[in-house]
CSV table of C-alpha atoms (C1' of nucleotides) in Angstrom, one decimal:
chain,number,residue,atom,x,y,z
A,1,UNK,CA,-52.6,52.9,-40.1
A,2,UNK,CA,-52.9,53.4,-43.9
A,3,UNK,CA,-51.0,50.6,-46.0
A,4,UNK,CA,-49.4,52.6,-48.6
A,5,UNK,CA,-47.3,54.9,-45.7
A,6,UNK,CA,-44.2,52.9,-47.2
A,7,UNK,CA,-40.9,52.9,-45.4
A,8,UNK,CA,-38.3,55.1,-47.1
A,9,UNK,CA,-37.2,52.0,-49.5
A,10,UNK,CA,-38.6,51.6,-52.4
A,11,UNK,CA,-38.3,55.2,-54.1
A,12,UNK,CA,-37.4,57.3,-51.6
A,13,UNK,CA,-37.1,60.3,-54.5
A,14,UNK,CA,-34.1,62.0,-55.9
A,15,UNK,CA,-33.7,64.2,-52.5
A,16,UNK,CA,-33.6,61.4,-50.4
A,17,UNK,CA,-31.4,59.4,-52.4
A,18,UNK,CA,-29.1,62.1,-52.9
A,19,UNK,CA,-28.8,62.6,-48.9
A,20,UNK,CA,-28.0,59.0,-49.1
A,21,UNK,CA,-25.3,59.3,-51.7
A,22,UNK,CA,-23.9,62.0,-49.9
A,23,UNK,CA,-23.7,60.6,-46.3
A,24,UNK,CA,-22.4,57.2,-47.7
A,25,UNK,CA,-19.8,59.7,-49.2
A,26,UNK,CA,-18.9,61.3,-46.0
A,27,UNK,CA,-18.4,58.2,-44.1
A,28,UNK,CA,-15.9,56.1,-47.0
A,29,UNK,CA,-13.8,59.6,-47.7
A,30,UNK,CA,-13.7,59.7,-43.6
A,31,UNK,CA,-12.9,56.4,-43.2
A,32,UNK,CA,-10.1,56.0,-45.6
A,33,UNK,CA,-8.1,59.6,-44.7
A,34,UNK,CA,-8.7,57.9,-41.2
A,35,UNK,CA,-6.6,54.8,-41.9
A,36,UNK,CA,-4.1,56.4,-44.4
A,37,UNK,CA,-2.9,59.2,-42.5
A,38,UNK,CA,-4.9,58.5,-38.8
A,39,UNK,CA,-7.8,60.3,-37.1
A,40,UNK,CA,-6.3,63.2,-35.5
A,41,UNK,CA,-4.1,64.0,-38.9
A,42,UNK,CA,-7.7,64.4,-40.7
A,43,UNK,CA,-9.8,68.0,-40.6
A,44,UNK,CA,-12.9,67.4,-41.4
A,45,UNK,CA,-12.6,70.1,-44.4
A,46,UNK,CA,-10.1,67.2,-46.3
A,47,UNK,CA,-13.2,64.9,-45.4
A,48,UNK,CA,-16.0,67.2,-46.9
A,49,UNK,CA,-13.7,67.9,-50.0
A,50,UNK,CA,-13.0,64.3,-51.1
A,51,UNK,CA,-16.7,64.0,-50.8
A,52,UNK,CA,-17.2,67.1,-52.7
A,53,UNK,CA,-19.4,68.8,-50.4
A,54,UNK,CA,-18.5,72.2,-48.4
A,55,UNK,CA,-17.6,71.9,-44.4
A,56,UNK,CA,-20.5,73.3,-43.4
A,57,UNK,CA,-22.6,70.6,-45.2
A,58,UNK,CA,-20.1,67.9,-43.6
A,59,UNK,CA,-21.5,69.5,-39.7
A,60,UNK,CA,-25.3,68.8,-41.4
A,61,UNK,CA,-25.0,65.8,-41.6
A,62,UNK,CA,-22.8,64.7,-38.7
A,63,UNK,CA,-22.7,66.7,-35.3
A,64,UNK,CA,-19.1,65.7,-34.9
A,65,UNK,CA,-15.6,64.6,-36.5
A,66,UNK,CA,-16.2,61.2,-34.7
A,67,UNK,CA,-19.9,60.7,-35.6
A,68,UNK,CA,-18.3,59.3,-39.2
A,69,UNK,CA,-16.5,56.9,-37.2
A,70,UNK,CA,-19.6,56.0,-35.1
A,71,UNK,CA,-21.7,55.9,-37.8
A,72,UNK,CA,-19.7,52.3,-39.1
A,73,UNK,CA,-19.9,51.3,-35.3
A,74,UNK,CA,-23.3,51.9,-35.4
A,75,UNK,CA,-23.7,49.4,-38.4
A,76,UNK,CA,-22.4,46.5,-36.5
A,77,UNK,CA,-23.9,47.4,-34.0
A,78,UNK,CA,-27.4,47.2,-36.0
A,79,UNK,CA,-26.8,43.5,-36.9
A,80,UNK,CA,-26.1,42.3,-33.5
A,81,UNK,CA,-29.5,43.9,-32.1
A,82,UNK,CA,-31.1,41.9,-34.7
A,83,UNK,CA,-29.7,39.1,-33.6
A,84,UNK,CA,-30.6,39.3,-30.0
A,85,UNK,CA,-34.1,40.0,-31.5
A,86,UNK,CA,-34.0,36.6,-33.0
A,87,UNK,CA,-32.9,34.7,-30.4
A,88,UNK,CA,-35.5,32.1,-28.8
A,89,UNK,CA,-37.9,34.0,-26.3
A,90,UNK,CA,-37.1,31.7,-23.4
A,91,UNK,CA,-33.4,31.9,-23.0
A,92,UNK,CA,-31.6,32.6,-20.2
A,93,UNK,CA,-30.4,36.6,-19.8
A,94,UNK,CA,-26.5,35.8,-20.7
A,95,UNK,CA,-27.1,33.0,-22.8
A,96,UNK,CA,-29.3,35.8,-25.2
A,97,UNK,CA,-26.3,37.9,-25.5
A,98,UNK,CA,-23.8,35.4,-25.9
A,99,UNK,CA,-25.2,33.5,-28.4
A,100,UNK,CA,-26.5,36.7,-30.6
A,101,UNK,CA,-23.0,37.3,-30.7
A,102,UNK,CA,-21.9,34.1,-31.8
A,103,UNK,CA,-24.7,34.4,-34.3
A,104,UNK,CA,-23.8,37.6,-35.5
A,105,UNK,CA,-20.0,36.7,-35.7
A,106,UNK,CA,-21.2,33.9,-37.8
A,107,UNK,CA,-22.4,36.0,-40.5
A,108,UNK,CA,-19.8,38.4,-41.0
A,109,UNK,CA,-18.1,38.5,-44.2
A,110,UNK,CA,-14.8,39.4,-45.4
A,111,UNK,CA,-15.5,43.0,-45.8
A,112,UNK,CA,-17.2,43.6,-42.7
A,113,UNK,CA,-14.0,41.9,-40.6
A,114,UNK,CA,-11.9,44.3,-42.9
A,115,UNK,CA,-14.2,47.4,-41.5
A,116,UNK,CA,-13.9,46.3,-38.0
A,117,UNK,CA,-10.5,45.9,-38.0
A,118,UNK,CA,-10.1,48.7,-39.4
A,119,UNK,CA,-12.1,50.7,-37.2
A,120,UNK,CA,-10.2,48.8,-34.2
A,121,UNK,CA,-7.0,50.1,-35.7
A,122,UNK,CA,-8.3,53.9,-35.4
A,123,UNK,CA,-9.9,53.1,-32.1
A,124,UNK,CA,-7.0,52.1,-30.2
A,125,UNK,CA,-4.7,55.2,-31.8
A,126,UNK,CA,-7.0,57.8,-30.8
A,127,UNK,CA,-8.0,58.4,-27.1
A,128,UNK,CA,-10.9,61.0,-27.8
A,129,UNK,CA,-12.3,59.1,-29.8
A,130,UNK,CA,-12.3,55.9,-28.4
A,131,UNK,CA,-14.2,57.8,-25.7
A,132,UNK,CA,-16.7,58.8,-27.5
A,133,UNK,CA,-16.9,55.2,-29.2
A,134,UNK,CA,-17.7,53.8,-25.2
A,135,UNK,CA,-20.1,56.6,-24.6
A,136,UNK,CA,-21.9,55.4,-27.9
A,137,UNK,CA,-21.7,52.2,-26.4
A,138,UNK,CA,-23.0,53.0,-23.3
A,139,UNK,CA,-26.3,54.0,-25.0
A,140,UNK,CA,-26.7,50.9,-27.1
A,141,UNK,CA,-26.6,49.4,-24.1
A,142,UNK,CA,-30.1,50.8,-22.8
A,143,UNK,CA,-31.6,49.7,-26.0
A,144,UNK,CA,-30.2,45.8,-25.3
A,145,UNK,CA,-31.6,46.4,-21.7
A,146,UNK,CA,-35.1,47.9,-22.4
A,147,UNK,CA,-35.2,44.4,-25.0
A,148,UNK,CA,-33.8,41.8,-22.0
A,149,UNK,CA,-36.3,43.4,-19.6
A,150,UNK,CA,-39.6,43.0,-22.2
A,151,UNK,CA,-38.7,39.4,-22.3
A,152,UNK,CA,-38.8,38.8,-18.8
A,153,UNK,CA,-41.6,41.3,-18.2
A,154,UNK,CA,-39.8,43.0,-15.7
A,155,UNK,CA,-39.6,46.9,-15.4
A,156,UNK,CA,-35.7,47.7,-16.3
A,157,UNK,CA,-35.4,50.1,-13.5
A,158,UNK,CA,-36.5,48.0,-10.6
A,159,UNK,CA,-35.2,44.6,-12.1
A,160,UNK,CA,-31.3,45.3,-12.4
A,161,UNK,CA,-30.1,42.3,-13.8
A,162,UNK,CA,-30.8,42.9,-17.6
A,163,UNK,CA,-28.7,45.9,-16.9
A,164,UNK,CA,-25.9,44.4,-15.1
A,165,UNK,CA,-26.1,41.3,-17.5
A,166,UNK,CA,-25.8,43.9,-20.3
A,167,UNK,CA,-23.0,45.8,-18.8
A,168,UNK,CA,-20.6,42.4,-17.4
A,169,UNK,CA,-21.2,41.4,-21.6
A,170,UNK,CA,-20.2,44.3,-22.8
A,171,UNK,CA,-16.7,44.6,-21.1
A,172,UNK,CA,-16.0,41.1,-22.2
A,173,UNK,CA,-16.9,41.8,-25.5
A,174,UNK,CA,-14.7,44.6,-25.3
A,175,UNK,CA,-11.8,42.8,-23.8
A,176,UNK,CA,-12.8,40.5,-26.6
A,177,UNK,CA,-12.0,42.6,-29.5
A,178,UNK,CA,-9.1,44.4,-27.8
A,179,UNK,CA,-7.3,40.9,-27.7
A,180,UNK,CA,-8.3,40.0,-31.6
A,181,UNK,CA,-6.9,43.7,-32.5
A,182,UNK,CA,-4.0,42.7,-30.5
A,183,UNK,CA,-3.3,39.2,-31.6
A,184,UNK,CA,-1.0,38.0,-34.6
A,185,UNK,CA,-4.2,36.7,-36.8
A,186,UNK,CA,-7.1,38.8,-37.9
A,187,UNK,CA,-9.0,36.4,-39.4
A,188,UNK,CA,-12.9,35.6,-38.4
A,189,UNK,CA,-11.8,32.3,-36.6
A,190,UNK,CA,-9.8,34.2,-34.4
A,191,UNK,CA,-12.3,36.7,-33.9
A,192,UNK,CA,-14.6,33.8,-32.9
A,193,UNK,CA,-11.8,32.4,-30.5
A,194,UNK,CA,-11.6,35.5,-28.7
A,195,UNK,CA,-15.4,35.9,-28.0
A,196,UNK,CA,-15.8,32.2,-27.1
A,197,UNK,CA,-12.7,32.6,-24.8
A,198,UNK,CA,-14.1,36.1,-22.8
A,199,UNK,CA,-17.8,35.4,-22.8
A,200,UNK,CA,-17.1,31.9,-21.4
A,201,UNK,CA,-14.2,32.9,-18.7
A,202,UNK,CA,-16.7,35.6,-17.5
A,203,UNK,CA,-18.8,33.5,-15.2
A,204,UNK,CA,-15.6,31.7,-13.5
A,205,UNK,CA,-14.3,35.4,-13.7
A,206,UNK,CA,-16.9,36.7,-11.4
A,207,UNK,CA,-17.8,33.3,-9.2
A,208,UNK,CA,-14.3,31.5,-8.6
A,209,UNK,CA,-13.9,30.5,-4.9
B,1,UNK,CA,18.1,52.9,-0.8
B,2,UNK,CA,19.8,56.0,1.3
B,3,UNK,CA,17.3,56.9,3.6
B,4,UNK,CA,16.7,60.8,3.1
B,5,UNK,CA,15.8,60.4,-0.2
B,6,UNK,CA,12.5,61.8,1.3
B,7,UNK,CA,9.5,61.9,-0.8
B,8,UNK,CA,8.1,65.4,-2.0
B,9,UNK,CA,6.4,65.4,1.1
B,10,UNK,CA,8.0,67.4,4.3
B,11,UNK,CA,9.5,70.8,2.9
B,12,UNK,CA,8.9,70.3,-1.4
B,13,UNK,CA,10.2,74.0,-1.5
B,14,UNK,CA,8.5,77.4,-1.9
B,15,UNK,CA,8.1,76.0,-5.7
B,16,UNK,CA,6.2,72.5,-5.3
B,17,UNK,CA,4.0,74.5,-2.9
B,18,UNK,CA,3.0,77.0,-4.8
B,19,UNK,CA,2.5,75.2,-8.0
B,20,UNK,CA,0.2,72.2,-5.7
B,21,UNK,CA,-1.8,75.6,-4.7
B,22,UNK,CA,-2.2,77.0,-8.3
B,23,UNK,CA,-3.1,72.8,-9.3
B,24,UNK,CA,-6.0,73.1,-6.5
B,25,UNK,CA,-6.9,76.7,-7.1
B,26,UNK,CA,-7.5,75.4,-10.8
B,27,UNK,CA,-9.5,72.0,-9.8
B,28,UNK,CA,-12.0,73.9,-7.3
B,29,UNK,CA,-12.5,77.4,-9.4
B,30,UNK,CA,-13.4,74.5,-12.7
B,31,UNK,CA,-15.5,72.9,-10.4
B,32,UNK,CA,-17.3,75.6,-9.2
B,33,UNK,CA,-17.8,76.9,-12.3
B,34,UNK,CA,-19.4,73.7,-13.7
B,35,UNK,CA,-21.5,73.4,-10.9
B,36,UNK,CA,-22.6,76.7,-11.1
B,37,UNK,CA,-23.2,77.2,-15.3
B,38,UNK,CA,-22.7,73.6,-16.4
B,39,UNK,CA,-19.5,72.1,-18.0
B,40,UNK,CA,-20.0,73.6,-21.5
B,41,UNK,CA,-20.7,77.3,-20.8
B,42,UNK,CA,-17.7,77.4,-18.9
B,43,UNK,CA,-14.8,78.2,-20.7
B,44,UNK,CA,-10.9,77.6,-20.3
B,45,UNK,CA,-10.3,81.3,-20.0
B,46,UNK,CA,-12.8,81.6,-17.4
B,47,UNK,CA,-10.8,79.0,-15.2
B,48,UNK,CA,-7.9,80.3,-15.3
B,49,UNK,CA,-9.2,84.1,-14.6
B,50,UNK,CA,-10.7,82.4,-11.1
B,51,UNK,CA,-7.6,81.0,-10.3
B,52,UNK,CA,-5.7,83.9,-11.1
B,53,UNK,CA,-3.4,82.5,-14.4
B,54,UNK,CA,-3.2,82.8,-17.9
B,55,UNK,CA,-5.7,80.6,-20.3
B,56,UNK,CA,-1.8,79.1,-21.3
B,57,UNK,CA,-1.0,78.1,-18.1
B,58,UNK,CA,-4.5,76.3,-17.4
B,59,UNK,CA,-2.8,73.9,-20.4
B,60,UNK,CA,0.4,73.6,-19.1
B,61,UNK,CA,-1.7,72.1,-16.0
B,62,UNK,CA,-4.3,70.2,-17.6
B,63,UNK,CA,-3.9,68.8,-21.0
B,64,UNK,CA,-7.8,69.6,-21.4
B,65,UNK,CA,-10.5,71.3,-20.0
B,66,UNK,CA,-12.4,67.3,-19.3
B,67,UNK,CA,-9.1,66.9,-16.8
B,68,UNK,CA,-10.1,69.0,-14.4
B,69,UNK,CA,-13.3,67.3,-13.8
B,70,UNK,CA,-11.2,63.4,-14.3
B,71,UNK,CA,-8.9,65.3,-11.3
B,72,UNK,CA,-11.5,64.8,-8.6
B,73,UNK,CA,-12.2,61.3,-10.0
B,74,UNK,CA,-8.7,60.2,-10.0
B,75,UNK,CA,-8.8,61.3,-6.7
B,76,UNK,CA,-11.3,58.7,-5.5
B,77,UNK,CA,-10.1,56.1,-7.5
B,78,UNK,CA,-7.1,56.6,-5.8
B,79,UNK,CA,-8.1,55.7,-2.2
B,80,UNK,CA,-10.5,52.8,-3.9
B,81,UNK,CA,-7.3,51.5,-5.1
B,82,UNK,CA,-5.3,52.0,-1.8
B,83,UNK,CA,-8.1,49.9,-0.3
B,84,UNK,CA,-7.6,47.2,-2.8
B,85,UNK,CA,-4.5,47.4,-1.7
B,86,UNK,CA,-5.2,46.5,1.8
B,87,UNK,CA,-7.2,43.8,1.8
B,88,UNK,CA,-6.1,40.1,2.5
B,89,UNK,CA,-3.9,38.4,0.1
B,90,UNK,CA,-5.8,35.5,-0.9
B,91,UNK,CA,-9.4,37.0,-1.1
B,92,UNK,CA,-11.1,35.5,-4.4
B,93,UNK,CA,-10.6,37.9,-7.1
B,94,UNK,CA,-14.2,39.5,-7.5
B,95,UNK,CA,-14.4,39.6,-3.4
B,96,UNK,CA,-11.5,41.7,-3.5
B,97,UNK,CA,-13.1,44.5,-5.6
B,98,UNK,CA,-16.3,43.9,-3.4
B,99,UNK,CA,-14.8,44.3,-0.5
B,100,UNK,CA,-12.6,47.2,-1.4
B,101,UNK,CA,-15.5,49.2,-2.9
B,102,UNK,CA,-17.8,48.7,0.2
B,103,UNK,CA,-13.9,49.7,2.5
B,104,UNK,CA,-13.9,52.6,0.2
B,105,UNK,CA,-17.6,53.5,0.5
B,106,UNK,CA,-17.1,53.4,4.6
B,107,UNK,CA,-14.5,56.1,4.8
B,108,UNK,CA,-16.3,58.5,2.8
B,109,UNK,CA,-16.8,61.6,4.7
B,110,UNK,CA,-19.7,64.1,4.2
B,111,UNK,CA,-17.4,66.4,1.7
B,112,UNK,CA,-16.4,63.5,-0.6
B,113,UNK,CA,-19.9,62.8,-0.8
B,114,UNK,CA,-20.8,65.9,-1.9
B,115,UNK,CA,-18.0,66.1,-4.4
B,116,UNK,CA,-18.9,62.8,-6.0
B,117,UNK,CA,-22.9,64.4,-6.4
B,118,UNK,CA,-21.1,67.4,-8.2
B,119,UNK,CA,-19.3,65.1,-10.1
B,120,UNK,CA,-22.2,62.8,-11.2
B,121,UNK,CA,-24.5,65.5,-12.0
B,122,UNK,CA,-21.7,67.4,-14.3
B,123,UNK,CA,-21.2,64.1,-16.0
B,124,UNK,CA,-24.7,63.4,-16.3
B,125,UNK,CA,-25.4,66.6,-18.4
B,126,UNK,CA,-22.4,66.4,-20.5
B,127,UNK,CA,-21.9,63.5,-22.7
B,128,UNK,CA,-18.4,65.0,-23.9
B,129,UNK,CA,-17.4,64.7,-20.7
B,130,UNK,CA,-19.0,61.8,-19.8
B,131,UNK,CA,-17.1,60.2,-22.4
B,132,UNK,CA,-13.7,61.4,-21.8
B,133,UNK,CA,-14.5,59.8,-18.1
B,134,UNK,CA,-15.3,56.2,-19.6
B,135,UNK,CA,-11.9,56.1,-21.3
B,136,UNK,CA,-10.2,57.5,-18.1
B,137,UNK,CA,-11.8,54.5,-16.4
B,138,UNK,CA,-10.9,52.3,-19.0
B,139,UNK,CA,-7.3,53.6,-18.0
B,140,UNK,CA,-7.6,52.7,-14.1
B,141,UNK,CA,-8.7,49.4,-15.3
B,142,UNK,CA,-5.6,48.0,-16.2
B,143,UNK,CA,-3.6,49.3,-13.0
B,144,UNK,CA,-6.7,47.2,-11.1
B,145,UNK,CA,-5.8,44.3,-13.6
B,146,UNK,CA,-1.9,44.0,-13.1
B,147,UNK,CA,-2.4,43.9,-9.1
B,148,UNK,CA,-5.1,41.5,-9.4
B,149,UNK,CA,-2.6,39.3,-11.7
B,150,UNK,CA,0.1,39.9,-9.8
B,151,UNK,CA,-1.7,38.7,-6.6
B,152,UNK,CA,-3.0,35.3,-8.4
B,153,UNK,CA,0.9,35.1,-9.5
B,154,UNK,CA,-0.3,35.3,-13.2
B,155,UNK,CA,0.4,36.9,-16.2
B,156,UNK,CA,-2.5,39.3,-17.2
B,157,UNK,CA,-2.6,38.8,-21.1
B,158,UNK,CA,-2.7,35.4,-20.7
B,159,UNK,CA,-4.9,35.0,-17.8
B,160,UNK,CA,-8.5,37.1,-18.6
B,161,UNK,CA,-9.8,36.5,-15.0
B,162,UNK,CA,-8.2,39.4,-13.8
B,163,UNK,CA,-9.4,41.7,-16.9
B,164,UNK,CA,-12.8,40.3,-16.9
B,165,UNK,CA,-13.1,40.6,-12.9
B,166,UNK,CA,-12.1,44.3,-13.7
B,167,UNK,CA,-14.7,45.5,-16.6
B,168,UNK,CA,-17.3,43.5,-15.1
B,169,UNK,CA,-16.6,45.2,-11.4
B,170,UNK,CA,-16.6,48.5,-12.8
B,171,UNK,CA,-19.6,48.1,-14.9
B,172,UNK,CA,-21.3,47.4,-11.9
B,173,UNK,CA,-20.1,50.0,-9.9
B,174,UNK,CA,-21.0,52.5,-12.8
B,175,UNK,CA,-24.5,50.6,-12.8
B,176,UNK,CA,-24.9,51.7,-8.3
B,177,UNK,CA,-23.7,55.4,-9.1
B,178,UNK,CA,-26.7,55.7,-11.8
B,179,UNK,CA,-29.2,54.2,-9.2
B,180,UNK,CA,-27.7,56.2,-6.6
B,181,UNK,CA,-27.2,59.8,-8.3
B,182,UNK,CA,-30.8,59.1,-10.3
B,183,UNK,CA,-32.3,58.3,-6.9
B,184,UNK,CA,-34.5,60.4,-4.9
B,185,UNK,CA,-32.1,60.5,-1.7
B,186,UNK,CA,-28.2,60.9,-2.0
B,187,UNK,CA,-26.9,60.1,1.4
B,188,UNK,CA,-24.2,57.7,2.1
B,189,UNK,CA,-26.6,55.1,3.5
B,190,UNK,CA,-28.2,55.1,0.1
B,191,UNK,CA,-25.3,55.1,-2.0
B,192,UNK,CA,-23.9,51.7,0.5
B,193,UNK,CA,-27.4,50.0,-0.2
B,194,UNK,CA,-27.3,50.8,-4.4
B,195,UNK,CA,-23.4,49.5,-4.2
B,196,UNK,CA,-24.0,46.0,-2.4
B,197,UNK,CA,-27.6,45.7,-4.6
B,198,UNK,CA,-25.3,46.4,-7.9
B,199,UNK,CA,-22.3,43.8,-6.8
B,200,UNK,CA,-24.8,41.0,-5.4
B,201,UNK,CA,-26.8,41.0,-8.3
B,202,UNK,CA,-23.8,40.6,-10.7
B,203,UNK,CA,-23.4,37.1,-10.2
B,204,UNK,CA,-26.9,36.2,-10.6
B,205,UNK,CA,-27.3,38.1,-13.9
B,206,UNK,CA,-24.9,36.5,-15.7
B,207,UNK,CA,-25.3,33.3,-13.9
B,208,UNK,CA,-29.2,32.8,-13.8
B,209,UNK,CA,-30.7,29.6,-15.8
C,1,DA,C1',-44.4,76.9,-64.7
C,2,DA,C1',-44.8,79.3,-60.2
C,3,DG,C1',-44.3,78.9,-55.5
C,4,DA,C1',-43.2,76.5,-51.3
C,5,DT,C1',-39.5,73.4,-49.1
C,6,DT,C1',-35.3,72.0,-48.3
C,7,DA,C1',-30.3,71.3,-49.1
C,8,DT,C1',-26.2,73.7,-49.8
C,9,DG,C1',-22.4,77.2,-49.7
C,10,DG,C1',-19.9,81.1,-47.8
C,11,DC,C1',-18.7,83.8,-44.1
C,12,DA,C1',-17.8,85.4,-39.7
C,13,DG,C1',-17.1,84.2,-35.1
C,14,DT,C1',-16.3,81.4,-30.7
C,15,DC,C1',-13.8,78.1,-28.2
C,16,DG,C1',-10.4,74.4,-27.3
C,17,DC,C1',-5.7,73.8,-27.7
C,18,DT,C1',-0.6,74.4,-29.2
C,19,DG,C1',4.1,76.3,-30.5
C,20,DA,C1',7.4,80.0,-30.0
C,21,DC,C1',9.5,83.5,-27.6
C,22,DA,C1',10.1,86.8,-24.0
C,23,DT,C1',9.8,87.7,-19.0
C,24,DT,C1',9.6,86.7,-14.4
C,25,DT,C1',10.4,83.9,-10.3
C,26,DG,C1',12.3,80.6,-7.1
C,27,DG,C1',16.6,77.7,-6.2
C,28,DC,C1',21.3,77.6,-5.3
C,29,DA,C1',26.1,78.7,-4.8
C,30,DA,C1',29.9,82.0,-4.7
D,1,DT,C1',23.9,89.6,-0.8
D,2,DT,C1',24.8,88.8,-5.4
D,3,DG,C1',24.6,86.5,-9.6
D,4,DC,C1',23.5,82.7,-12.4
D,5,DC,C1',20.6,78.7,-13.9
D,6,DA,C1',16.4,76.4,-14.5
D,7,DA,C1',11.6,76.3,-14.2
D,8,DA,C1',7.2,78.7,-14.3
D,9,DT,C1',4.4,82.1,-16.5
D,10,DG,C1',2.5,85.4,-19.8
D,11,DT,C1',1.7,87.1,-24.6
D,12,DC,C1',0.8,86.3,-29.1
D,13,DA,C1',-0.2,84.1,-33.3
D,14,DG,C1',-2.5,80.4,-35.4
D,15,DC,C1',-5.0,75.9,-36.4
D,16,DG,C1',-9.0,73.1,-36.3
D,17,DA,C1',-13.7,71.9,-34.6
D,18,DC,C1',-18.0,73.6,-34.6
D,19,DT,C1',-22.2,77.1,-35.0
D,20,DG,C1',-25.4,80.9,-36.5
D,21,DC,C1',-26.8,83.6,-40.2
D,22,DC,C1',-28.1,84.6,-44.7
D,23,DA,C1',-28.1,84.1,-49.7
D,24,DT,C1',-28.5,80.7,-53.4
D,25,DA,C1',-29.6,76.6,-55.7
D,26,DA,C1',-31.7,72.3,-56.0
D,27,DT,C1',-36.0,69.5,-55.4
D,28,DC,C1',-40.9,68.9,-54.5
D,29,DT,C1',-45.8,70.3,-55.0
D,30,DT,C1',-49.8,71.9,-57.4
DNA sequence: AAGATTATGGCAGTCGCTGACATTTGGCAA
DNA sequence: TTGCCAAATGTCAGCGACTGCCATAATCTT
């Protein structure tokens, strides 16, 4: 109610800050022992020492070896919600996810395509955690479907189709990024390729004769 | 090519036999077990004390304690897979997955049914396991893609259609056994009905104006 | 500056999982 | 039957992920 109850962003105090410092730590010391030497190769006491913190604080602050490489999923993950969020209110169920994502692919900036790739690279080498990336997945998606269903007014659990439209873009986003990983090129127009390509073969996918 | 090659099927020697034995022993004591206590108060060592063998030989069986559960699912995507098998050659691509699923779904006897409750509710409660089962079905994906390719006479990296038809099919599928294992009744009638809902309404959610 | 909170470290312990080595058991031929 | 080979099993030691417990140190409050 009150005006002043401030999000945590102006001056969150030293503690806070700190916490961030930390975590921020956590997550680049992961990410780089998990692309020089790979995911499985990594103990999470290497990952709490290059970020100067004991193992037990490491488990305090993530509940799991691949929370650190969630946590950058997550981040992309954050961007593209935002931009279903700003997509005009009267556009079609598909059409909303589609075109966040060409949205969202529009913005990304060297860096971030480095991250993903990245992040694809240790994905597709490690089968544990690859499944725990599509069970993260699989709860974004109930966010995306609670949003879809709000816009058409329809109750989520008794109106399927936000779901299954969420689901069907999903696994061509998916297929999407598995092909970019893949390919030759890693640069953002192929990136962009690839989503154009799978979100747009989808329908004819699912429909041909 | 000789003819009494014979598959490991008529006499596989006292060996083969008693190995398939201690295979099932394992499979229905894990199950039982995680039925009875859940998934993650049942330990490795427990198994394999109901089924008679050392906790080493448990891993010379099962490369994890998750693959006991993905057992009994391999096991149904096996005869969803025979009945993809089966059906006409020239069948559109999504109407073969259909159509297999609901073949599939019309065989299933009162046991299997049961089985895949088990299943769903040990899944449900486990997101470790739940997790490990996403990437397993990320697996029998691509066996579902090359036949599909190879039926359309195309190459599968460079025609999607098949991939997409795939992910999109399964996501659907996952989407019917939520509704059905979430529902209030769990006969087969009921999981036929959440099945054709899930598959019909595909089209139209990624379709719809 | 004292006291209440909260973050951190250290330690012991459980459990999943693996490699190495010795032992047993089934398959097969002499 | 006997004896040999290969495969299956058990035992043991050990690593790494992860957790609970308690003491300590850092921040926040008044």
């Amino acid at each position: 109610m009150s005006v002043a109850t401030a999000e945590p962003r102006p001056a969150p105090g030293l503690r806070e800050r700190k916490k961030a410092r930390t975590r921020d730590a956590l997550v680049e010391a992961g990410m780089r022992l998990f692309v020089e030497r790979g995911y499985a190769a990594t103990t999470t006491e290497e990952i709490a020492a290059h970020a100067d913190v004991s193992q037990r604080t490491f488990f305090r602050y993530f509940a799991g070896k691949e929370d650190v490489a969630l946590d950058v999923h997550a981040g992309f993950d954050e961007t593209f919600y935002e931009a279903v969020l700003a997509r005009p209110p009267h556009e079609p169920l598909f059409a909303v996810l589609r075109n966040a994502a060409l949205d969202d692919w529009a913005r990304l900036d060297r860096a971030q395509l480095n991250t993903r790739l990245d992040l694809a690279r240790i994905l597709e080498c490690c089968p544990r955690l690859r499944a725990a990336q599509l069970r993260y997945c699989l709860e974004q998606q109930q966010r995306l479907v609670e949003e879809l269903a709000r816009r058409r007014g329809t109750d989520p659990e008794t109106d399927l189709r936000p779901r299954l439209a969420v689901a069907a873009f999903f696994s061509a986003r998916q297929t999407a990024h598995l092909l970019w990983s893949r390919g030759e090129e890693h640069g953002p127009d192929e990136l962009g390729a690839a989503l154009r390509r799978c979100l747009d073969e989808l329908v004819p996918a699912v429909t041909e004769p």
